[in-house]
PDB file of C-alpha atoms in Angstrom:
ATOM      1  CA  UNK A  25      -2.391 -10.050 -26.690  1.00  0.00           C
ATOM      2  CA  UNK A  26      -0.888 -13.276 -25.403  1.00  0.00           C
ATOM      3  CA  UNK A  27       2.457 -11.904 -23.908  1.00  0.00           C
ATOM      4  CA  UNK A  28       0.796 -10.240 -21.548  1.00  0.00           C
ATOM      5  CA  UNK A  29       3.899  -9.669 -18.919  1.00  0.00           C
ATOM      6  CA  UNK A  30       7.324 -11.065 -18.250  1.00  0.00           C
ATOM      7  CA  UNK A  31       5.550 -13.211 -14.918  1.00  0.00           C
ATOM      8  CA  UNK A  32       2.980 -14.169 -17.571  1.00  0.00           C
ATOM      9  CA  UNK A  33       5.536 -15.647 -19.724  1.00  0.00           C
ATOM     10  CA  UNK A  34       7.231 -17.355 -16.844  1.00  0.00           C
ATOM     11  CA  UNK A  35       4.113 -18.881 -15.251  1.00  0.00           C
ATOM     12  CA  UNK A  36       3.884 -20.255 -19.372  1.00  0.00           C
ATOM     13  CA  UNK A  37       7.634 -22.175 -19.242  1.00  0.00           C
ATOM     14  CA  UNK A  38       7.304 -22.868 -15.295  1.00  0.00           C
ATOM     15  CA  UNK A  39       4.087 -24.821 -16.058  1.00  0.00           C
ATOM     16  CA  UNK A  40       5.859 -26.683 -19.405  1.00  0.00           C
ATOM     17  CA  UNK A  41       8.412 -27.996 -17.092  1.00  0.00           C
ATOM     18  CA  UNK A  42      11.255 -25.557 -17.278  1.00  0.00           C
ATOM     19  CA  UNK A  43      12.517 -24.932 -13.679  1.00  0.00           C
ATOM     20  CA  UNK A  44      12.423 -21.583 -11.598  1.00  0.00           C
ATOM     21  CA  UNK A  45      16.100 -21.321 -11.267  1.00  0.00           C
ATOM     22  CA  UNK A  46      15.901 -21.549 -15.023  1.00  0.00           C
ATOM     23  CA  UNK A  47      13.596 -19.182 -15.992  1.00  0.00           C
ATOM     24  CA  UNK A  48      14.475 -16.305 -13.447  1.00  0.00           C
ATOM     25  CA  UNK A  49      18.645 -16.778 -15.272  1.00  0.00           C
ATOM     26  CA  UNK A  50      16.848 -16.366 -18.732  1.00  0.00           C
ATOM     27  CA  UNK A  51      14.841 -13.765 -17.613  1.00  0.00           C
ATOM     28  CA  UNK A  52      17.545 -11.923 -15.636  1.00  0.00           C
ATOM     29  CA  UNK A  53      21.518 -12.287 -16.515  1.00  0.00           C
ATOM     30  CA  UNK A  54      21.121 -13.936 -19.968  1.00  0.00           C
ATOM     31  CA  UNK A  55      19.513 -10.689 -20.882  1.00  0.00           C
ATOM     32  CA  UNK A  56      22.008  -8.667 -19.503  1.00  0.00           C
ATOM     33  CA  UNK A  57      24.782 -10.938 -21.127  1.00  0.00           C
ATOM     34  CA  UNK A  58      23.421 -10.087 -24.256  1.00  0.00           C
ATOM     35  CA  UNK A  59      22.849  -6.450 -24.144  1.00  0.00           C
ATOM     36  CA  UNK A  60      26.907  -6.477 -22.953  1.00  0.00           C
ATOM     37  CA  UNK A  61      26.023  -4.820 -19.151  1.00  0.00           C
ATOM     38  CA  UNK A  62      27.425  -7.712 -17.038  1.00  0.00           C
ATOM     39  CA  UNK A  63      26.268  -4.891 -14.208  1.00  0.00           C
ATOM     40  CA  UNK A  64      22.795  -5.999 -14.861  1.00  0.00           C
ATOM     41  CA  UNK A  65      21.105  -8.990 -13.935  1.00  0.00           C
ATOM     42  CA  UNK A  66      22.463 -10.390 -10.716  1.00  0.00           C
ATOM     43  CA  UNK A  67      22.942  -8.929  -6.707  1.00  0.00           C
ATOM     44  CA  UNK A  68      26.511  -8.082  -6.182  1.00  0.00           C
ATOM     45  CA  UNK A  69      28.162  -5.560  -4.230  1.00  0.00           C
ATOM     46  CA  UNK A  70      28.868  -1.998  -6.595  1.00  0.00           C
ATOM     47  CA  UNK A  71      26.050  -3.371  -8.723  1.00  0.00           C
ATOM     48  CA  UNK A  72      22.812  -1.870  -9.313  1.00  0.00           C
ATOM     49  CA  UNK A  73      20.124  -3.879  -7.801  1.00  0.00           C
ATOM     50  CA  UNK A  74      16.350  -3.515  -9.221  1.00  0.00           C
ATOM     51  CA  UNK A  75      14.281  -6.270  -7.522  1.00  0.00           C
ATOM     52  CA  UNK A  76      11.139  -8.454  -8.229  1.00  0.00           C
ATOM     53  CA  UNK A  77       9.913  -9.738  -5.608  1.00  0.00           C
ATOM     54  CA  UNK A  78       8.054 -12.794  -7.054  1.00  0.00           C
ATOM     55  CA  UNK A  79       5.025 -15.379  -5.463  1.00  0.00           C
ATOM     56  CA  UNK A  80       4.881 -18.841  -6.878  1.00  0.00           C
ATOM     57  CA  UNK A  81       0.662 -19.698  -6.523  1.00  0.00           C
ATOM     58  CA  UNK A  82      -0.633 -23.054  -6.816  1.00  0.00           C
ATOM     59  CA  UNK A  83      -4.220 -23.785  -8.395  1.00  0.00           C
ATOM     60  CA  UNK A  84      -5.836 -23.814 -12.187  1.00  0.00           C
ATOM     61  CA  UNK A  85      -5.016 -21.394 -14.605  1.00  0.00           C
ATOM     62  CA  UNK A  86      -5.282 -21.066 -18.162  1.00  0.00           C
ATOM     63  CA  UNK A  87      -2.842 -19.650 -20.310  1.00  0.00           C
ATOM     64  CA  UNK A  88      -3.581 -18.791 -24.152  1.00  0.00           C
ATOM     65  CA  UNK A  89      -0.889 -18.238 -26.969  1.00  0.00           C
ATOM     66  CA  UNK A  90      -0.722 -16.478 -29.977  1.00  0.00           C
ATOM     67  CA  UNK A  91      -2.548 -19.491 -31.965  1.00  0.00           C
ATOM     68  CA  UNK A  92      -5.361 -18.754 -29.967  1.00  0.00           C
ATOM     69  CA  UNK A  93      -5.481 -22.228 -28.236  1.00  0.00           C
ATOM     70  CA  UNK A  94      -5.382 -22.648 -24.320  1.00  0.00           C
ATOM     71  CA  UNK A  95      -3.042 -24.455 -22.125  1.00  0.00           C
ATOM     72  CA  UNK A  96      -4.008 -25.545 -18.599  1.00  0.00           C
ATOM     73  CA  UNK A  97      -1.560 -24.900 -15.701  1.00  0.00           C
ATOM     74  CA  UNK A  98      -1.223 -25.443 -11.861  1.00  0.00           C
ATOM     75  CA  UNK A  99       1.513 -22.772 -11.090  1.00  0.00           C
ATOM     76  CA  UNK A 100       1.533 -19.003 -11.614  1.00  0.00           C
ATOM     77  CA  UNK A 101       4.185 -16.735 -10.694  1.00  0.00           C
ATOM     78  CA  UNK A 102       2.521 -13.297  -9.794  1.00  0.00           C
ATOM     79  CA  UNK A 103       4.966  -9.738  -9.473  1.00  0.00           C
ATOM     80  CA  UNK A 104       4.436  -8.850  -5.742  1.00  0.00           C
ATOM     81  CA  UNK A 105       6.692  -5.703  -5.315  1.00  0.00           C
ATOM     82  CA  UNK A 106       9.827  -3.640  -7.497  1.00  0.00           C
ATOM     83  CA  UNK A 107      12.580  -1.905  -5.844  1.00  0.00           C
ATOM     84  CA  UNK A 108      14.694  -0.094  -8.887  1.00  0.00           C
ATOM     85  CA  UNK A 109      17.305   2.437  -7.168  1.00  0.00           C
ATOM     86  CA  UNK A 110      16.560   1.298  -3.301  1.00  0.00           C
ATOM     87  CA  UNK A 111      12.579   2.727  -4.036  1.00  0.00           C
ATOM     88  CA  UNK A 112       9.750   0.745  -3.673  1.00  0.00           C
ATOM     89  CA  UNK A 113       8.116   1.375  -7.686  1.00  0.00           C
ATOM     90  CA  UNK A 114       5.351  -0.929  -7.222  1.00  0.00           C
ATOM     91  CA  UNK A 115       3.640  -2.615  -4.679  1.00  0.00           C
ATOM     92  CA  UNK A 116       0.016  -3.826  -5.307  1.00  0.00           C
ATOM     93  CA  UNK A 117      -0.441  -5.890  -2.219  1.00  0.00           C
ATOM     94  CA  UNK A 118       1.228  -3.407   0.148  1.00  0.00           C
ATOM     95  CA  UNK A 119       3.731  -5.681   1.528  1.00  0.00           C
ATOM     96  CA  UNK A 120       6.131  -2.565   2.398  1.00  0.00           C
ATOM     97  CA  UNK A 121       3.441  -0.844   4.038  1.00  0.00           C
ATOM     98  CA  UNK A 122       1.835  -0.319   7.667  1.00  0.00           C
ATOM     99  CA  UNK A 123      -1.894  -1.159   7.913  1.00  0.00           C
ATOM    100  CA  UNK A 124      -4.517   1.423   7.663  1.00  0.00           C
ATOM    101  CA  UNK A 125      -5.250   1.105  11.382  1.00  0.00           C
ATOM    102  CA  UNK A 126      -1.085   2.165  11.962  1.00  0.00           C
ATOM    103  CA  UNK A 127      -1.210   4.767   9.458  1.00  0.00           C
ATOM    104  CA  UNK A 128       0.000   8.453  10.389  1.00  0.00           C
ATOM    105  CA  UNK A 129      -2.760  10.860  11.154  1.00  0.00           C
ATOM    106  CA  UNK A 130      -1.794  12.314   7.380  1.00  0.00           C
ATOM    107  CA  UNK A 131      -3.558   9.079   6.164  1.00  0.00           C
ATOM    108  CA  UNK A 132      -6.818  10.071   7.138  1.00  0.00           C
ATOM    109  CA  UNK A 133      -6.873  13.420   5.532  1.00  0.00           C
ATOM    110  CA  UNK A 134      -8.556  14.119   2.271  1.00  0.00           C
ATOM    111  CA  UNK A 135      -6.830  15.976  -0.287  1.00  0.00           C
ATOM    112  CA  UNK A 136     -10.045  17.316  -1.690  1.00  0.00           C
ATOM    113  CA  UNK A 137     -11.535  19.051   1.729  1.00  0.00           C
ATOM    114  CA  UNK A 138     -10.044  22.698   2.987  1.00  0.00           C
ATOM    115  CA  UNK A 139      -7.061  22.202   5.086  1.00  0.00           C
ATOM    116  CA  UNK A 140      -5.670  18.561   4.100  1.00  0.00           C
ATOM    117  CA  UNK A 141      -2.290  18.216   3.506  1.00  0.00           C
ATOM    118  CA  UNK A 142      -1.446  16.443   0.131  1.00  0.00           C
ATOM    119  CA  UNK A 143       0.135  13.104   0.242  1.00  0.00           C
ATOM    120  CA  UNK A 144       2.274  10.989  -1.370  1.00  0.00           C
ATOM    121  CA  UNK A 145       3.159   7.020  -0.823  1.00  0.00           C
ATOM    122  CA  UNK A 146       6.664   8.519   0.493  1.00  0.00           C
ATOM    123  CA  UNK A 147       4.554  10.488   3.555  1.00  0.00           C
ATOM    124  CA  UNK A 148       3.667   7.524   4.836  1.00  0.00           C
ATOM    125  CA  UNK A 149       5.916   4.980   6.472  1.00  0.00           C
ATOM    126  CA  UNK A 150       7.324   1.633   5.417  1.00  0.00           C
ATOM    127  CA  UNK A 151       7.784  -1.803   7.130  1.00  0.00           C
TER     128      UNK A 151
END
């Protein structure tokens, strides 16, 4: 239960000293240098480009490993969006989104009452 994502890890090695640039290369094109798809890993022109979009947030955190003993941090690195394929896959916070008060009139419709359109996260419009 200790790895409990890849920004998890990260906000682990960030707070033991290793740098940003470091991690994000180990977490990114070392990876792809060892699964042989040199396309992976890195922005480039032709290549395929998946995203994380990543916040660095200061404060007190606590961070547990597999020995079941606790390390205290000041830094956490938290996943704010993923674009795989040019499409948005995940975006908690909403960053790519309009607010609620901006939303098309489809917003405000409920799927479950007679004569609401159904709706996806593609119906509505993007930043």
């Amino acid at each position: 239960f200790t790895v409990l994502s890849m920004s998890n890890v990260i906000s682990k090695f960030l707070n033991m000293g290793v740098s940003l640039g470091d991690l994000i290369r180990r977490a990114t094109v070392n990876p792809a240098h060892e699964i042989r798809r040199p396309e992976l890993g890195t922005l480039s022109v032709g290549r395929e480009a998946d995203i994380a979009v990543l916040e660095e947030l200061r404060g007190h955190f606590g961070y547990v490993d597999c020995g079941y003993a606790k390390m205290d941090g000041t830094l956490r690195i938290v996943a704010q969006m993923t674009i795989r394929g040019g499409r948005i896959l995940y975006d908690p916070s909403g960053l790519s989104m309009v607010q609620w008060e901006k939303a098309r009139p489809q917003y405000f419709n409920l799927p479950m009452l007679p004569g609401s359109l159904p709706a996806t996260a593609d119906n509505y419009p993007r930043n």
